[in-house]
mmCIF file of C-alpha atoms in Angstrom:
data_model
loop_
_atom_site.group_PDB
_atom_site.id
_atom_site.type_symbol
_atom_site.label_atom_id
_atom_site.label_comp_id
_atom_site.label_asym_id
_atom_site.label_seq_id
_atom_site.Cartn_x
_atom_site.Cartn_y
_atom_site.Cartn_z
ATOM 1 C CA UNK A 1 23.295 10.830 9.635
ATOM 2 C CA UNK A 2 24.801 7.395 11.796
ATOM 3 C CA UNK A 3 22.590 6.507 14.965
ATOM 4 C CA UNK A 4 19.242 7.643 13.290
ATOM 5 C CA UNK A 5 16.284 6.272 15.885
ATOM 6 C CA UNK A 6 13.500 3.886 14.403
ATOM 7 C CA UNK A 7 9.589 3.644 15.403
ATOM 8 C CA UNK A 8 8.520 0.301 14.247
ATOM 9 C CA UNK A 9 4.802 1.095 13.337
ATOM 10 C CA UNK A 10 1.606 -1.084 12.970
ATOM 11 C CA UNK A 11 -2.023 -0.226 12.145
ATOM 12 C CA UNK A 12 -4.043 -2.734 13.520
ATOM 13 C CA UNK A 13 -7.924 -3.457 13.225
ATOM 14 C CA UNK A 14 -9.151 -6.473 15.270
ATOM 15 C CA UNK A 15 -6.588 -9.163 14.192
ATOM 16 C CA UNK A 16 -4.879 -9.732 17.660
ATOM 17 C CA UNK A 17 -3.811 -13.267 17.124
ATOM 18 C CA UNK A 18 -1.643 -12.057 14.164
ATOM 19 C CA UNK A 19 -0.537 -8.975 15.425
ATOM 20 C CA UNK A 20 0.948 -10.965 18.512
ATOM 21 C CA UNK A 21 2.976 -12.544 15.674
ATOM 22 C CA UNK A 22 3.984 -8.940 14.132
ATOM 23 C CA UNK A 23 4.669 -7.558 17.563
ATOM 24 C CA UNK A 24 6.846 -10.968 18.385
ATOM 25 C CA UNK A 25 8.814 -10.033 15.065
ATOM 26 C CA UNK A 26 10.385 -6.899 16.616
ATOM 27 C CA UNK A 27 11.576 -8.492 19.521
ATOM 28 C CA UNK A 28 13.908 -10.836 17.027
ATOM 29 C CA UNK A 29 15.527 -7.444 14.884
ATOM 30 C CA UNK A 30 19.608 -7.747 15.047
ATOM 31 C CA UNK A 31 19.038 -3.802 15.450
ATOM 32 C CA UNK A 32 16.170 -3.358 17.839
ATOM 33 C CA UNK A 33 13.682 -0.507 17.089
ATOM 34 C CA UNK A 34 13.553 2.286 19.582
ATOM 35 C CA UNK A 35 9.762 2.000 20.216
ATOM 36 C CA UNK A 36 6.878 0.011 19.081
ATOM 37 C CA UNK A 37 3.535 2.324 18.156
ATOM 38 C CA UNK A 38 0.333 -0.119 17.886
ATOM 39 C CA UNK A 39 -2.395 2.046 16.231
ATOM 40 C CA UNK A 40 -5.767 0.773 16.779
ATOM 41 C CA UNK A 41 -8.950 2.344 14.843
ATOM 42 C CA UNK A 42 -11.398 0.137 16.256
ATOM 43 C CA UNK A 43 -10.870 0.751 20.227
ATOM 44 C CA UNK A 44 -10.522 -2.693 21.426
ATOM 45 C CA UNK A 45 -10.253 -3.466 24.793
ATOM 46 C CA UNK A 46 -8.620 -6.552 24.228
ATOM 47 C CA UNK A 47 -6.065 -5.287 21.717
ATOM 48 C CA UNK A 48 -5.007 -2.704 24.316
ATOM 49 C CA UNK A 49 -4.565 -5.782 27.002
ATOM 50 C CA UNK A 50 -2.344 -7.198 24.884
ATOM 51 C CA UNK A 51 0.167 -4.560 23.396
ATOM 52 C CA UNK A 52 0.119 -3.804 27.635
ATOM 53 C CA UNK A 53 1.177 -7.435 28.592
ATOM 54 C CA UNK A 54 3.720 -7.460 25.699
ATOM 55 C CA UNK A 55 5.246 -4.195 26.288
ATOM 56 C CA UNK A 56 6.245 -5.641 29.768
ATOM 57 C CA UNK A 57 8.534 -7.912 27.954
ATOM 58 C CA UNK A 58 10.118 -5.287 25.729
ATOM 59 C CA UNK A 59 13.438 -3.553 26.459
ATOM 60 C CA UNK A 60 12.243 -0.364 24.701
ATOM 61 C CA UNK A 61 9.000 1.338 25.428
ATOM 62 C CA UNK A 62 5.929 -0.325 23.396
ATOM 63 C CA UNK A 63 2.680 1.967 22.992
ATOM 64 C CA UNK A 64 -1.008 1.731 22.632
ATOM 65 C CA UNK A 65 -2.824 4.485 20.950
ATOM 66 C CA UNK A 66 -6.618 4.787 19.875
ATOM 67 C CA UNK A 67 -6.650 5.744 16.200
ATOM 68 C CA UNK A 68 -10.450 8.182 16.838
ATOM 69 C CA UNK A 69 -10.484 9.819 13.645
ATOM 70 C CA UNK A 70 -11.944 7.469 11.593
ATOM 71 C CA UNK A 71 -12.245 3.371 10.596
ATOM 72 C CA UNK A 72 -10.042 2.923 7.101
ATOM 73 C CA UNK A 73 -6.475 2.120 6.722
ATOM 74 C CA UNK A 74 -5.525 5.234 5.755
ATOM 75 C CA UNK A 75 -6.658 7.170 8.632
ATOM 76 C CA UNK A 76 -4.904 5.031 10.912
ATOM 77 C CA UNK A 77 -1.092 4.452 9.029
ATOM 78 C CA UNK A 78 -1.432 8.719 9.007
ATOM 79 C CA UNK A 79 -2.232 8.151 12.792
ATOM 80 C CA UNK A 80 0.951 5.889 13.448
ATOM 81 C CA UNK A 81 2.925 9.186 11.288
ATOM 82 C CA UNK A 82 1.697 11.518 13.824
ATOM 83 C CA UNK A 83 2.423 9.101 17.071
ATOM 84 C CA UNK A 84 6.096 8.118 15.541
ATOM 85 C CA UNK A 85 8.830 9.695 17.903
ATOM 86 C CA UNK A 86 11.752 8.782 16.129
ATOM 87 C CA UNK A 87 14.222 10.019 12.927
ATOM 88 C CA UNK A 88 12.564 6.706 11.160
ATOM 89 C CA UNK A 89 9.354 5.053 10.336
ATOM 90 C CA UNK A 90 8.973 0.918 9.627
ATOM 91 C CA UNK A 91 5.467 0.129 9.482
ATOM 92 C CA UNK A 92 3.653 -3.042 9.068
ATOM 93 C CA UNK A 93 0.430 -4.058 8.628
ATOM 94 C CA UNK A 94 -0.598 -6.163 11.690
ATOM 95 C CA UNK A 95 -0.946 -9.416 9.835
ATOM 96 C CA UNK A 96 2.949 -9.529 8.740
ATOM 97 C CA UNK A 97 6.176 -10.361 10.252
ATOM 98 C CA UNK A 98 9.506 -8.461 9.714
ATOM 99 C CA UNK A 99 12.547 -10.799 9.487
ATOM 100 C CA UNK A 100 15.005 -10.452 11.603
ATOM 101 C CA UNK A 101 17.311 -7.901 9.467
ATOM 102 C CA UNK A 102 15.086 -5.630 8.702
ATOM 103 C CA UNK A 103 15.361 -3.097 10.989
ATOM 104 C CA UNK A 104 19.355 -3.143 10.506
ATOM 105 C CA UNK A 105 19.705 -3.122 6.634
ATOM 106 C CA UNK A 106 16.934 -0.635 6.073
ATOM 107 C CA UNK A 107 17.515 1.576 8.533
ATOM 108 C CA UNK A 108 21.328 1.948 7.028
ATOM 109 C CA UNK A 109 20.435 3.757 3.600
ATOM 110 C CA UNK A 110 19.045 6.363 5.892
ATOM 111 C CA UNK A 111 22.025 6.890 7.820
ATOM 112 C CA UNK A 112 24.714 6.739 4.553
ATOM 113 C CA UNK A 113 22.683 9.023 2.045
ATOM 114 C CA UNK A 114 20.708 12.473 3.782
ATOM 115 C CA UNK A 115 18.585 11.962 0.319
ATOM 116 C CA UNK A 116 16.815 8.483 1.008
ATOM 117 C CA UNK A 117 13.196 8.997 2.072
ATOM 118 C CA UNK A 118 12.094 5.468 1.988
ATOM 119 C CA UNK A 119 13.947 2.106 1.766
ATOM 120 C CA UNK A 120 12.286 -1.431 1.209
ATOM 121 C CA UNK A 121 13.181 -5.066 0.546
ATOM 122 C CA UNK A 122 11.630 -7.800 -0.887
ATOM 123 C CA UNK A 123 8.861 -9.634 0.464
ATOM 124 C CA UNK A 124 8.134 -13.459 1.514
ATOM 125 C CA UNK A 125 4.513 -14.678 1.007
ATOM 126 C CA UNK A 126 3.108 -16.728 3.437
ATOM 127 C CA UNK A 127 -0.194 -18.281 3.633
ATOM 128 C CA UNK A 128 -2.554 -18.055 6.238
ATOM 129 C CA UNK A 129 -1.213 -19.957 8.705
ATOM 130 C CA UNK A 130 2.315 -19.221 7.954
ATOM 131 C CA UNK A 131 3.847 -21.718 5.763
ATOM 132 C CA UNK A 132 6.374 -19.374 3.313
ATOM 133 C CA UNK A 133 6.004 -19.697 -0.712
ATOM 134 C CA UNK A 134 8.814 -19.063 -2.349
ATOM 135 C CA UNK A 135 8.308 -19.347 -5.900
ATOM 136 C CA UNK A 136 5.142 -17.152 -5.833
ATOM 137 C CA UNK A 137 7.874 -14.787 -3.726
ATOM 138 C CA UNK A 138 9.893 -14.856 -6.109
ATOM 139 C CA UNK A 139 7.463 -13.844 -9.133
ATOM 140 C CA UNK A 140 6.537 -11.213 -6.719
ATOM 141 C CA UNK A 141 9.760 -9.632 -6.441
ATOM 142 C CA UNK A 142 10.834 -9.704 -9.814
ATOM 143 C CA UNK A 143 6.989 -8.132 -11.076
ATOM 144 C CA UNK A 144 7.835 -5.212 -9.089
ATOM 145 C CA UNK A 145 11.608 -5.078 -9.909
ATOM 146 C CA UNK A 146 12.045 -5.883 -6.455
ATOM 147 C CA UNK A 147 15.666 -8.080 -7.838
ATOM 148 C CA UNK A 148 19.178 -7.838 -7.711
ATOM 149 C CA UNK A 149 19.137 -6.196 -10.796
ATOM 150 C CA UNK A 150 17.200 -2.783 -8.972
ATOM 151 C CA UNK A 151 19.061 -3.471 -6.001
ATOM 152 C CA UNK A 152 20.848 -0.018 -4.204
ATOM 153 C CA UNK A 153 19.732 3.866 -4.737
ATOM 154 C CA UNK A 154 16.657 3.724 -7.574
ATOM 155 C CA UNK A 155 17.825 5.889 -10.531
ATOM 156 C CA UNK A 156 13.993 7.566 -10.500
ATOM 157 C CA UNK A 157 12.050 7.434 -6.782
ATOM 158 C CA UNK A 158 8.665 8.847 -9.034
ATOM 159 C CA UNK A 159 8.960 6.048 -11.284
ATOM 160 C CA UNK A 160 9.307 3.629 -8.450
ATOM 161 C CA UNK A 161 6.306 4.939 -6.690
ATOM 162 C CA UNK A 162 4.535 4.902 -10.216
ATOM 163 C CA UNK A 163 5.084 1.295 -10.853
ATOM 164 C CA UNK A 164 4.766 0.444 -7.347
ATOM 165 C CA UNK A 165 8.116 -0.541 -6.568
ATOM 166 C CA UNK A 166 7.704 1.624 -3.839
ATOM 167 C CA UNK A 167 5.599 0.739 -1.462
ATOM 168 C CA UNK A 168 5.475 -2.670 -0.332
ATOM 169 C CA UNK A 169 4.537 -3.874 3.618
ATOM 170 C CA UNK A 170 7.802 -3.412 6.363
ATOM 171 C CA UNK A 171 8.681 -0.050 4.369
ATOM 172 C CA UNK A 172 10.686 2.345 6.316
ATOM 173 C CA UNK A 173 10.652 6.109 5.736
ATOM 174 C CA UNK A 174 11.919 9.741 7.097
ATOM 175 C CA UNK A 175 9.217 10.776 9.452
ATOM 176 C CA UNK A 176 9.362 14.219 9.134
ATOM 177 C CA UNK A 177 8.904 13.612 5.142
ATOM 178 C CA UNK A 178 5.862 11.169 5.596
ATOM 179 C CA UNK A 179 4.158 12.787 8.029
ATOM 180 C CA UNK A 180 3.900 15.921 5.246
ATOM 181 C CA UNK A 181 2.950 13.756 2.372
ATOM 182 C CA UNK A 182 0.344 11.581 4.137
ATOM 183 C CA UNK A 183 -2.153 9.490 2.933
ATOM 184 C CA UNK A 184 -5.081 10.753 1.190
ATOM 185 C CA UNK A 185 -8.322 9.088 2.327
ATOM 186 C CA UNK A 186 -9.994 9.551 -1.110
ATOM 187 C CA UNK A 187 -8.029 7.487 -2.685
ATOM 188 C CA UNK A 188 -9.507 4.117 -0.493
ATOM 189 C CA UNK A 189 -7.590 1.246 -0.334
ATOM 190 C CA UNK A 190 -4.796 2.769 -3.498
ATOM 191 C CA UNK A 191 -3.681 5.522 -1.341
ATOM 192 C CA UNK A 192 -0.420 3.314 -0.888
ATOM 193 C CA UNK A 193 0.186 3.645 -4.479
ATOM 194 C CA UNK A 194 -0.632 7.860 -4.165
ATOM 195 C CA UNK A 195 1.673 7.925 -1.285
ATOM 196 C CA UNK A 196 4.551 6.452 -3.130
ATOM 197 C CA UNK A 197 4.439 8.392 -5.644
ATOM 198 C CA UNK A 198 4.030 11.922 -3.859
ATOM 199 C CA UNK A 199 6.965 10.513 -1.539
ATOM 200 C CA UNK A 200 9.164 10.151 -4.849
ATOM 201 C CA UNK A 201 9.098 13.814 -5.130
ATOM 202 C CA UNK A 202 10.658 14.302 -2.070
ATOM 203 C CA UNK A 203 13.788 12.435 -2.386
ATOM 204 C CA UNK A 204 15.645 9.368 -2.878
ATOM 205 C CA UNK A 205 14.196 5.535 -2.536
ATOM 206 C CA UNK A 206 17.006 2.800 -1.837
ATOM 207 C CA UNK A 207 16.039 -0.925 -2.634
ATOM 208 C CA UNK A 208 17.636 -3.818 -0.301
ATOM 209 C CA UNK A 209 17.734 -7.063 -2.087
ATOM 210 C CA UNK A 210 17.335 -8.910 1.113
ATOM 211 C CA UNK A 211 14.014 -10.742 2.270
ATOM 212 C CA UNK A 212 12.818 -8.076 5.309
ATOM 213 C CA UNK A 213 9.250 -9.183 5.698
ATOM 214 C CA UNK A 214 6.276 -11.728 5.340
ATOM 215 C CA UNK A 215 3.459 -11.067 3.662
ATOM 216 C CA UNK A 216 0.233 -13.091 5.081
ATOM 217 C CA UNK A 217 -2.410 -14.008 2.097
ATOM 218 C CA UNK A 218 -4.546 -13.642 5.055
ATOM 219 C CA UNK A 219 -8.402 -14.542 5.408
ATOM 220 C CA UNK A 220 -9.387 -11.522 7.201
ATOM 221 C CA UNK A 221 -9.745 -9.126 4.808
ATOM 222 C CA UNK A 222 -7.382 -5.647 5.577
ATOM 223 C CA UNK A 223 -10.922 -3.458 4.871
ATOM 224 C CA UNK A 224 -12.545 -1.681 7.767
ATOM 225 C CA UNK A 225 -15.327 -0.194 8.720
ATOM 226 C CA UNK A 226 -19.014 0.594 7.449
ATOM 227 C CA UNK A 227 -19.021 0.676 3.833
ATOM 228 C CA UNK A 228 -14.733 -0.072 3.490
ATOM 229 C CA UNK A 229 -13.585 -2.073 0.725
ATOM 230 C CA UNK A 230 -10.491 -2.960 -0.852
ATOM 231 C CA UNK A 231 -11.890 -3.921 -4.134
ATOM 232 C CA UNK A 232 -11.790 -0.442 -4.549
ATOM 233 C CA UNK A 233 -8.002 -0.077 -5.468
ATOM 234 C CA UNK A 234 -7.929 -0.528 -9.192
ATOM 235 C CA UNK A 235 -10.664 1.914 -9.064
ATOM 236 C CA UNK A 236 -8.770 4.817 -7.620
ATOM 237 C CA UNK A 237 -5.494 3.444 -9.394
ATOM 238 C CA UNK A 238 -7.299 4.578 -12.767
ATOM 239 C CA UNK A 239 -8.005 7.979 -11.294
ATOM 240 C CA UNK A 240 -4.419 8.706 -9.726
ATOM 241 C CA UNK A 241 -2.683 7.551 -13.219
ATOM 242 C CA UNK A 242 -4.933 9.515 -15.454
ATOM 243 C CA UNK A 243 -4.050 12.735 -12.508
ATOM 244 C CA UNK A 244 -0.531 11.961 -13.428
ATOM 245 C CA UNK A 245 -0.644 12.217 -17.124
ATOM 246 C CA UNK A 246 -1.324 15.670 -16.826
ATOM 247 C CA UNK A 247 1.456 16.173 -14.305
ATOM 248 C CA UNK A 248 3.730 14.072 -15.513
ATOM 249 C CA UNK A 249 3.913 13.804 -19.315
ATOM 250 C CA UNK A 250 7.656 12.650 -19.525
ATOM 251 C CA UNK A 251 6.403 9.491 -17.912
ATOM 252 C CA UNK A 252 3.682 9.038 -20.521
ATOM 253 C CA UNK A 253 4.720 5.678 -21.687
ATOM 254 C CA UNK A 254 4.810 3.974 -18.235
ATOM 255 C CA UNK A 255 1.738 5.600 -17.399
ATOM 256 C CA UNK A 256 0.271 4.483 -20.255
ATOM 257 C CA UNK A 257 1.211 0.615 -20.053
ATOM 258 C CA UNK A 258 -0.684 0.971 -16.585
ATOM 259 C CA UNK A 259 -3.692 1.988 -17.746
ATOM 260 C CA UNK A 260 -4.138 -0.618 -19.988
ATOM 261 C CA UNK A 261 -3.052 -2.843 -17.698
ATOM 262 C CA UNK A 262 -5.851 -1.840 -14.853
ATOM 263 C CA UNK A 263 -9.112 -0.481 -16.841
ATOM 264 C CA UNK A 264 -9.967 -4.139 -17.172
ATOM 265 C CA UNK A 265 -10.557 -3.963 -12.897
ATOM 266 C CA UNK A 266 -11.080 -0.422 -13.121
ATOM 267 C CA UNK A 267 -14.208 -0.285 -15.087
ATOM 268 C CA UNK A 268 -16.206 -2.944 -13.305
ATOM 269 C CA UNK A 269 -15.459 -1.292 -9.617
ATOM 270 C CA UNK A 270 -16.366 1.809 -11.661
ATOM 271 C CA UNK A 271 -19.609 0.563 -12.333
ATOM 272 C CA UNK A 272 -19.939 -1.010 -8.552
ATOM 273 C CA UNK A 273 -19.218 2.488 -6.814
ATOM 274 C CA UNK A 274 -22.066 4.206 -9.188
ATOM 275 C CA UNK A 275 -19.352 5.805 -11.631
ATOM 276 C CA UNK A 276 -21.230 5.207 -14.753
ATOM 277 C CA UNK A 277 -19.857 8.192 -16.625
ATOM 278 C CA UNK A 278 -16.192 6.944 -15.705
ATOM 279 C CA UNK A 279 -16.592 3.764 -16.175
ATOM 280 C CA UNK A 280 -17.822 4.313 -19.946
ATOM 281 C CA UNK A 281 -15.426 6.892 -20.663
ATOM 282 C CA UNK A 282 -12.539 3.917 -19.278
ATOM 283 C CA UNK A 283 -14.427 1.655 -21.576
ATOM 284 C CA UNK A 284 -13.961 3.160 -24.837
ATOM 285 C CA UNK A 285 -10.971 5.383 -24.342
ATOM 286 C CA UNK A 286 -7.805 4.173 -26.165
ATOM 287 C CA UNK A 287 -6.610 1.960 -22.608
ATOM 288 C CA UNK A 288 -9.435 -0.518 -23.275
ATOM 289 C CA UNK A 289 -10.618 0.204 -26.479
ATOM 290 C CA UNK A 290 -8.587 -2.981 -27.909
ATOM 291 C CA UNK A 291 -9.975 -5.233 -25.377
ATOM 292 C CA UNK A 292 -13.429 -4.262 -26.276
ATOM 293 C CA UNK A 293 -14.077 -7.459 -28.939
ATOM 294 C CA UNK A 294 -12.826 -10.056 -26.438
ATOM 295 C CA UNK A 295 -14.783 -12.384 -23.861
ATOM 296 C CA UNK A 296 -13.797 -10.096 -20.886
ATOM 297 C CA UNK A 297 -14.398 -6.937 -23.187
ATOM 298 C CA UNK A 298 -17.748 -8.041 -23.737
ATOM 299 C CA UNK A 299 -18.821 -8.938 -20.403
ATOM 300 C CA UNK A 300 -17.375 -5.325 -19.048
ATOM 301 C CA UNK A 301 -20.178 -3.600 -22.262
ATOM 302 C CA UNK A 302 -22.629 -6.327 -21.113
ATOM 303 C CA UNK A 303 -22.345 -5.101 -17.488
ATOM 304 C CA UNK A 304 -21.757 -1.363 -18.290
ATOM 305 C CA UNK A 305 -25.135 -1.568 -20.322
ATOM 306 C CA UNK A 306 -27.717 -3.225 -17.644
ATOM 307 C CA UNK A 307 -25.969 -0.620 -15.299
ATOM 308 C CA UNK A 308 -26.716 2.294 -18.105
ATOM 309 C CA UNK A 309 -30.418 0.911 -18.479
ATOM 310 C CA UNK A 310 -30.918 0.469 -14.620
ATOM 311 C CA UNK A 311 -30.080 4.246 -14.167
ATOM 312 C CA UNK A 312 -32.256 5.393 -16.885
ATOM 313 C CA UNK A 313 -35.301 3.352 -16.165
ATOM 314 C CA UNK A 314 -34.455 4.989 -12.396
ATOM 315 C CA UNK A 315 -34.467 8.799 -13.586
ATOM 316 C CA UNK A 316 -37.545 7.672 -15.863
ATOM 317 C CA UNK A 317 -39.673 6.444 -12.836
ATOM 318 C CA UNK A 318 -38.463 9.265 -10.622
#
């Protein structure tokens, strides 16, 4: 489907230094996007000033929109899905840059292949101020087969979403296909990893091995609102995997090595949110079970325990 239009998308929360930066980075595309969509969930006059001054510099129309139904990340990339007027979605988080190809390469799977839903590349990390790290960008990559080895039309878009191949930040994706899978809110800050997976069943994902955006280790922490946290992810990671072992036995195995690999965060945000029963369940089912004996295994029972006791002396003195 050639000449496919692209909404470059970012959901932005009170960073407008670096999403000056992000905004600057369409402006530089070798294919220029057909809009810009700035979604803002916290209001801010002076985030609306400035998408307003830099739209008059744009060549393409640049928009400001209030994201009112709510103050978490979710909310507001499903916000950007609903505002998108084009064939094609690239959104960024507001403290990342795209480089200059990104628009171009990714937006060509799209146009070659009516079964690609999302496309991504790889990722640069920068620090905070900018300076790119290249090694660490490189481990990156390859953890999340993110390599020339992956590169082109992924054999299995579920498994990419499952081992979070798919998504990473500067993703592009069919509109009309996002905007029915969505983001679900309950899942905090994992929804991303939800999302990728429910957008696997829908089609086809196609990997670019080509550097398409930066990825800020930024200060500012990404969570929003009363009560919003990120440390939350691991968390609802546990919870989405152990969903998808009943949904998804053939992928027992992979789901499997996950498990193991996040009850070790899982149980102690567990314990933080007030999920005692979950988090002892996670601690002595067969995904932690082994770790149980070592240093970390030992803290995680030592911290389950006072948490245990607290609640009981609680429903004792009630």
């Amino acid at each position: 489907m050639p000449g496919m239009t692209v909404s470059f998308c970012i959901p932005t929360h009170g960073r407008t230094r670096l999403l000056l930066e992000a905004l600057e980075s369409g402006l530089t595309q070798t294919r220029l996007p057909d809009e810009i969509v700035v979604s803002d969930d916290l209001g801010s006059g002076e985030t609306r000033a400035l998408v307003e001054t830099f739209a008059k510099r744009a060549s393409f129309p640049v928009r400001y929109v209030h994201c009112t139904v709510g103050q978490s990340l979710a909310e507001n990339i499903n916000n950007c899905l609903r505002e998108a007027a084009c064939d094609l979605i690239l959104l960024l988080h507001d403290d990342d840059l795209l480089l200059p190809r990104a628009v171009e390469v990714m937006a060509r799977p799209f146009e070659e292949n009516a079964e690609v839903v999302g496309a991504f590349g790889k990722q640069m990390i920068i620090a905070d101020g900018g300076e790119e790290q290249p090694v660490n960008s490189e481990r990156l990559n390859v953890g999340y087969s993110r390599d020339a080895a992956h590169a082109g039309l992924q054999p299995d878009a579920i498994l990419s979403g499952l081992q979070q191949q798919f998504p990473n930040d500067g993703y592009m994706v069919k509109t009309s296909v996002a905007r029915e899978v969505r983001h679900k809110t309950e899942y905090g800050a994992a929804s991303e990893v939800d999302f990728g997976i429910r957008m696997g069943e829908q089609g086809k994902f196609y990997f670019v091995d080509e550097y398409t955006a930066k990825y800020r280790l930024t200060a500012q922490s990404i969570g929003r609102g009363a009560g919003a946290k990120k440390d939350d992810c691991a968390y609802h990671t546990m919870r989405i995997l152990l969903r998808l072992l009943e949904t998804y036995p053939r992928y027992q195995r992979e789901i499997v090595a996950k498990l193991r690999h996040d009850a070790p965060m899982g149980i102690p945000m567990a314990i933080n949110k007030g999920k005692l029963k979950e988090a002892i369940d996670w601690y002595f089912s067969s995904y932690h079970r082994h770790r149980i004996l070592t240093p970390g295994g030992i803290r995680r029972g030592l911290w389950l325990t006072r948490a245990w006791l607290r609640e009981k002396f609680v429903r004792t003195t009630a």
